Amino acid sequence: DYLLGINYGTVADNLPPPSQVAAFIRDHTTLNKIKIFDANPDIIRAFADTGVWVTVTVPNGDIWSVSKPTAAQWWVEQNVVPFYPRTRIDRICVGNEVMATGDKNLIGHLVPAMRAIHEALLAAGINDIQVSTPHSLGILSRSEPPSSGLFRRVYDRVIFAPMLEFHRETKSPFMICPYPFFGFNDETLDYALFKPNNGVYDEATGMNYTNMFDAQLDAVYSAMKALGYADVDIVVAETGWPSAGDPNQLGVSLENAISYNVNLVKHVNSGVGTPLMPNRTFETYVFALFNEDLKPSTSERNFGLFRPDFSPVYDVGILRNTQASSPPAMAPEVSKKWCVPTTDASDAALQSNIDFVCSSGIDCQPIKDGGPCYEPNTIRAHASYAMNAYYQANGGKDLDCSFINTGVVTNHDPSSIPTLLVSSADVAKEIFRVHDVAFAGRPPLYAARRLSYNCCNVSFAPYGNYWREARKILALELLSAKRVESFSSIRDEEVSRLIQEIGKSLNSSINISALALTLSNNVVCRVAFGKGSDDESGYDNGGKKFHEILYDTQELLGEFNVADYFPKMAWINKFNGLDERLEKNFRELDKYYDKVIEDHVDSRNWIKEKDDEDLVDVLLRIQKNPNQDVPLQDSHIKGLLADIFVAGTDTSATTIEWIMAELMLNPKVMKKAQQEVRQVAKGKQKVQETDLYKLEYMKLVIKEAFRLHPPAPLLIPRVTTSSCKIMDYEIPENTRVLINATAIGTDPKYWENPLTFIPERFLNKDIDYRGQNYEFLPFGAGRRGCPGINFSVPLVELSIANLLFHYDWTLPKGMKAKDLDMEEALGLTMHKKIPLCLAASYYDL
Ligand code: HEM
């Protein structure tokens, strides 16, 4: 059974978490090879220490960039080095069925990309991972009879000869995806299913073929032989048969799936080979592990050997003789005492404790690079793990925590993460003025990691080169003053649309919170994708609107998550449903971004003027530039899109919501602001951006709302990149830092009547929200401060100005100001818990 592997496809929203899948394959099946269609770190990590061989794929979208050596090295460093060798990665597929895309540019970069990845592996000191790429049988111009098999013309010399040369040189296999399922007709069904049949005779060789699988393999072999590469190994990257299809779909049934796959397994394991390749064996990957519910057609959704709950659709003889398969149980470790290093223990002493423990038979893999407890990567943290593991393994006796007086027993769980909450303007000032770099890290938050493509974005990226380059791209291409100015017509149109929308429901209850979110989403979607989020031309994700998906994203990011503070408790997320929700949301977003990128790639043939480019156009253009410092892959493009949607939509919408709520509670302020705007725009049909600079009082109102309701009340969490001293307190490296913008904005040392809404407090004062006044930090400060201020403020100002200009506002019938609920909903952004509903009536212009 060592020849048999399985394709672990994940086009589904109901699959179990990778850790359970890995344990299932290891414990319940005889499979010892898997192949995945991307480089999902969660899957690769899950197979660590399982003994299962893993084939990882460079997605097609990344081929262009990894054809360059620096990008290939970067790819290997990101996707292989952290996991290897604990995860037994044995092969990297560069793309999947690339020739079938017909994209000449992609095809032309395929062999260079394979070579570059191979070289990058060698440069990283890895010489036992093969590089290949799977092909569909569309690469053949002729396949019958098998001995006449030939590659398609031109490609044979230009692509396949150099590719096969590469395989010969590097002793890697040519990978193919023979699918008799796609080649049979009603006369050849038995021949395709390995059932008794008359066979197909090849006159040229005098060989009789009794099954289509052999014929397909031999056709490929003949094509390779014609080019002079008969010696290169062949691996079957994919083959399979669906167990269900549409009613009356020819040849699709559970019985046929069993026949094909059971006979296939027997055949490849028998070692008989094929007529032209007798006595040869072919490593074969069945398609697929699971039924994948998001595949487009019924038969495609039913290729799996297992259902997502691990129950077999049918058994092809790969199940171990164990009891019925059930997901592996996760027993939380419960201990009330821990052994930790004493505060004065030196690094040298702690290192010798680590060495001692790790050579005494305790498993220290978790603190090795790539292990779950490797971060924070400090001697003290690793010693803390090792010493405690030793203490627990020996029965928790105090004596076993002595470590020559460098260990102490405590009731405090050392796996919790030290967190600093900054609630005073003075501390914030010292942090941003003196220690900005030390506080410029972002912690790898559990949900954010997944939703930001493993931190391939600006907001959640660790402090370093990638963050710097990505932020530069965002700042220059989307958020620069010139760019923001060029989006003014979009803002104008969308605000007009909001005003019209309200006009349709005069004097009845209107959900301002929802309208503000739609407005903000539409603006961001149009500048990013060129299309609105909600209009008919916008992208629709199977009925679920993009903003609904984003709403779930915001919720997931904001939810208190045990694993962020107690990493060892991450198992809880498997039980409380967080993992499942996270995975579903990620898939939905990912599918959406894929579609957007695909559409942009399709329409790239008609050249756009630079000024007409939307953000995706710009990012795709940058991706093609061979001189970029940090290669931009598809996952980075998606990460940057995630940035602006996560950081840029809810925040502006929330601001509009809170401003309107405060105005309703403060009628005098409302009146004054309305008088101003109606004066400034007198005689006009609407307020325009060119009027905004005259709206001085409205700007004070907006500042005051930012002070009392900073949309991201704890900013985005930070982590210290080095230790430093703040007001005589030693803050160690790797401390989580939450900066409480709400507490700072209401710090009585700086603010009189801090909890009252008084816009006039800003009158004639040089205090603004750009990060220079440390008592007022709604956009954060320093190098990680918000780069989107210029983007969001004009939209907020224009929409508030028009809302006040066109309409008079009242609370819905029967509601009094004191009934207006100002409770905040917990999240990364803090919107109103109960949406703001108001009634509008026309102000007679
Ligand atoms: C009213 C609107 C907005 C508010 C209140 C806001 C607030 C914030 C805050 C508090 C942070 C964290 C700062 C820190 O850690 O010091 C942040 C970061 C960020 N914001 Fe905004 N933001 C808004 C709009 C936007 C928009 C429209 C965009 C982009 C289109 C954007 C993009 C970002 C990015 C990329 C970061 C991460 C910066 C980094 O880590 O280097 N924001 N924002």
PDB file of N, CA, C and O in Angstrom, residues 6-9 15-16 21 24 287-292 301 303-310:
ATOM      1  N   ILE A   6      -3.580   9.976  -1.502  1.00  0.00           N
ATOM      2  CA  ILE A   6      -4.907  10.539  -1.732  1.00  0.00           C
ATOM      3  C   ILE A   6      -4.813  12.046  -1.891  1.00  0.00           C
ATOM      4  O   ILE A   6      -3.949  12.683  -1.284  1.00  0.00           O
ATOM      5  N   ASN A   7      -5.668  12.589  -2.733  1.00  0.00           N
ATOM      6  CA  ASN A   7      -5.746  14.041  -2.888  1.00  0.00           C
ATOM      7  C   ASN A   7      -6.677  14.607  -1.827  1.00  0.00           C
ATOM      8  O   ASN A   7      -7.845  14.210  -1.749  1.00  0.00           O
ATOM      9  N   TYR A   8      -6.137  15.527  -1.053  1.00  0.00           N
ATOM     10  CA  TYR A   8      -6.918  16.152   0.023  1.00  0.00           C
ATOM     11  C   TYR A   8      -7.367  17.521  -0.508  1.00  0.00           C
ATOM     12  O   TYR A   8      -6.689  18.512  -0.348  1.00  0.00           O
ATOM     13  N   GLY A   9      -8.509  17.496  -1.237  1.00  0.00           N
ATOM     14  CA  GLY A   9      -9.042  18.745  -1.788  1.00  0.00           C
ATOM     15  C   GLY A   9      -9.906  19.430  -0.733  1.00  0.00           C
ATOM     16  O   GLY A   9     -10.484  18.764   0.126  1.00  0.00           O
ATOM     17  N   LEU A  15     -15.639  20.912   5.977  1.00  0.00           N
ATOM     18  CA  LEU A  15     -14.637  19.886   6.284  1.00  0.00           C
ATOM     19  C   LEU A  15     -14.137  20.017   7.715  1.00  0.00           C
ATOM     20  O   LEU A  15     -14.115  21.109   8.280  1.00  0.00           O
ATOM     21  N   PRO A  16     -13.709  18.901   8.309  1.00  0.00           N
ATOM     22  CA  PRO A  16     -13.166  18.980   9.666  1.00  0.00           C
ATOM     23  C   PRO A  16     -11.825  19.703   9.657  1.00  0.00           C
ATOM     24  O   PRO A  16     -11.184  19.811   8.606  1.00  0.00           O
ATOM     25  N   VAL A  21      -8.122  15.677  10.482  1.00  0.00           N
ATOM     26  CA  VAL A  21      -7.928  14.918   9.243  1.00  0.00           C
ATOM     27  C   VAL A  21      -6.605  14.149   9.321  1.00  0.00           C
ATOM     28  O   VAL A  21      -6.524  12.965   8.977  1.00  0.00           O
ATOM     29  N   PHE A  24      -6.867  11.296  11.601  1.00  0.00           N
ATOM     30  CA  PHE A  24      -7.718  10.263  11.005  1.00  0.00           C
ATOM     31  C   PHE A  24      -6.918   9.436   9.988  1.00  0.00           C
ATOM     32  O   PHE A  24      -6.948   8.201  10.006  1.00  0.00           O
ATOM     33  N   PHE A 287      -8.344  10.543  -6.320  1.00  0.00           N
ATOM     34  CA  PHE A 287      -9.097  11.759  -6.089  1.00  0.00           C
ATOM     35  C   PHE A 287     -10.496  11.343  -5.646  1.00  0.00           C
ATOM     36  O   PHE A 287     -11.211  10.691  -6.406  1.00  0.00           O
ATOM     37  N   ALA A 288     -10.927  11.634  -4.463  1.00  0.00           N
ATOM     38  CA  ALA A 288     -10.346  12.528  -3.483  1.00  0.00           C
ATOM     39  C   ALA A 288     -10.661  11.986  -2.086  1.00  0.00           C
ATOM     40  O   ALA A 288     -11.445  11.052  -1.936  1.00  0.00           O
ATOM     41  N   LEU A 289     -10.076  12.653  -1.112  1.00  0.00           N
ATOM     42  CA  LEU A 289     -10.319  12.225   0.263  1.00  0.00           C
ATOM     43  C   LEU A 289     -11.791  12.452   0.653  1.00  0.00           C
ATOM     44  O   LEU A 289     -12.468  11.555   1.124  1.00  0.00           O
ATOM     45  N   PHE A 290     -12.248  13.697   0.467  1.00  0.00           N
ATOM     46  CA  PHE A 290     -13.612  14.033   0.912  1.00  0.00           C
ATOM     47  C   PHE A 290     -14.515  14.405  -0.261  1.00  0.00           C
ATOM     48  O   PHE A 290     -14.040  14.924  -1.281  1.00  0.00           O
ATOM     49  N   ASN A 291     -15.801  14.217  -0.092  1.00  0.00           N
ATOM     50  CA  ASN A 291     -16.766  14.873  -0.966  1.00  0.00           C
ATOM     51  C   ASN A 291     -16.657  16.365  -0.693  1.00  0.00           C
ATOM     52  O   ASN A 291     -16.616  16.788   0.472  1.00  0.00           O
ATOM     53  N   GLU A 292     -16.591  17.171  -1.761  1.00  0.00           N
ATOM     54  CA  GLU A 292     -16.375  18.608  -1.575  1.00  0.00           C
ATOM     55  C   GLU A 292     -17.623  19.363  -2.031  1.00  0.00           C
ATOM     56  O   GLU A 292     -17.920  19.417  -3.220  1.00  0.00           O
ATOM     57  N   ARG A 301     -18.958  16.889  -6.938  1.00  0.00           N
ATOM     58  CA  ARG A 301     -19.066  16.965  -5.473  1.00  0.00           C
ATOM     59  C   ARG A 301     -18.993  15.585  -4.826  1.00  0.00           C
ATOM     60  O   ARG A 301     -18.961  15.477  -3.615  1.00  0.00           O
ATOM     61  N   PHE A 303     -16.730  12.861  -5.560  1.00  0.00           N
ATOM     62  CA  PHE A 303     -15.550  12.044  -5.843  1.00  0.00           C
ATOM     63  C   PHE A 303     -14.933  11.474  -4.556  1.00  0.00           C
ATOM     64  O   PHE A 303     -14.010  10.685  -4.596  1.00  0.00           O
ATOM     65  N   GLY A 304     -15.418  11.914  -3.404  1.00  0.00           N
ATOM     66  CA  GLY A 304     -14.737  11.576  -2.152  1.00  0.00           C
ATOM     67  C   GLY A 304     -14.904  10.133  -1.714  1.00  0.00           C
ATOM     68  O   GLY A 304     -15.920   9.496  -1.987  1.00  0.00           O
ATOM     69  N   LEU A 305     -13.883   9.637  -1.004  1.00  0.00           N
ATOM     70  CA  LEU A 305     -14.006   8.324  -0.370  1.00  0.00           C
ATOM     71  C   LEU A 305     -14.666   8.469   0.994  1.00  0.00           C
ATOM     72  O   LEU A 305     -15.160   7.510   1.557  1.00  0.00           O
ATOM     73  N   PHE A 306     -14.621   9.711   1.532  1.00  0.00           N
ATOM     74  CA  PHE A 306     -15.200   9.946   2.856  1.00  0.00           C
ATOM     75  C   PHE A 306     -16.117  11.156   2.832  1.00  0.00           C
ATOM     76  O   PHE A 306     -15.950  12.061   2.024  1.00  0.00           O
ATOM     77  N   ARG A 307     -17.045  11.139   3.782  1.00  0.00           N
ATOM     78  CA  ARG A 307     -17.869  12.322   4.010  1.00  0.00           C
ATOM     79  C   ARG A 307     -17.137  13.193   5.035  1.00  0.00           C
ATOM     80  O   ARG A 307     -16.227  12.705   5.715  1.00  0.00           O
ATOM     81  N   PRO A 308     -17.554  14.450   5.142  1.00  0.00           N
ATOM     82  CA  PRO A 308     -16.827  15.333   6.073  1.00  0.00           C
ATOM     83  C   PRO A 308     -16.834  14.850   7.528  1.00  0.00           C
ATOM     84  O   PRO A 308     -16.023  15.276   8.327  1.00  0.00           O
ATOM     85  N   ASP A 309     -17.773  13.950   7.895  1.00  0.00           N
ATOM     86  CA  ASP A 309     -17.750  13.442   9.279  1.00  0.00           C
ATOM     87  C   ASP A 309     -16.896  12.168   9.373  1.00  0.00           C
ATOM     88  O   ASP A 309     -16.952  11.446  10.366  1.00  0.00           O
ATOM     89  N   PHE A 310     -16.084  11.906   8.362  1.00  0.00           N
ATOM     90  CA  PHE A 310     -15.154  10.772   8.307  1.00  0.00           C
ATOM     91  C   PHE A 310     -15.830   9.433   8.043  1.00  0.00           C
ATOM     92  O   PHE A 310     -15.173   8.399   8.032  1.00  0.00           O
TER      93      PHE A 310
END
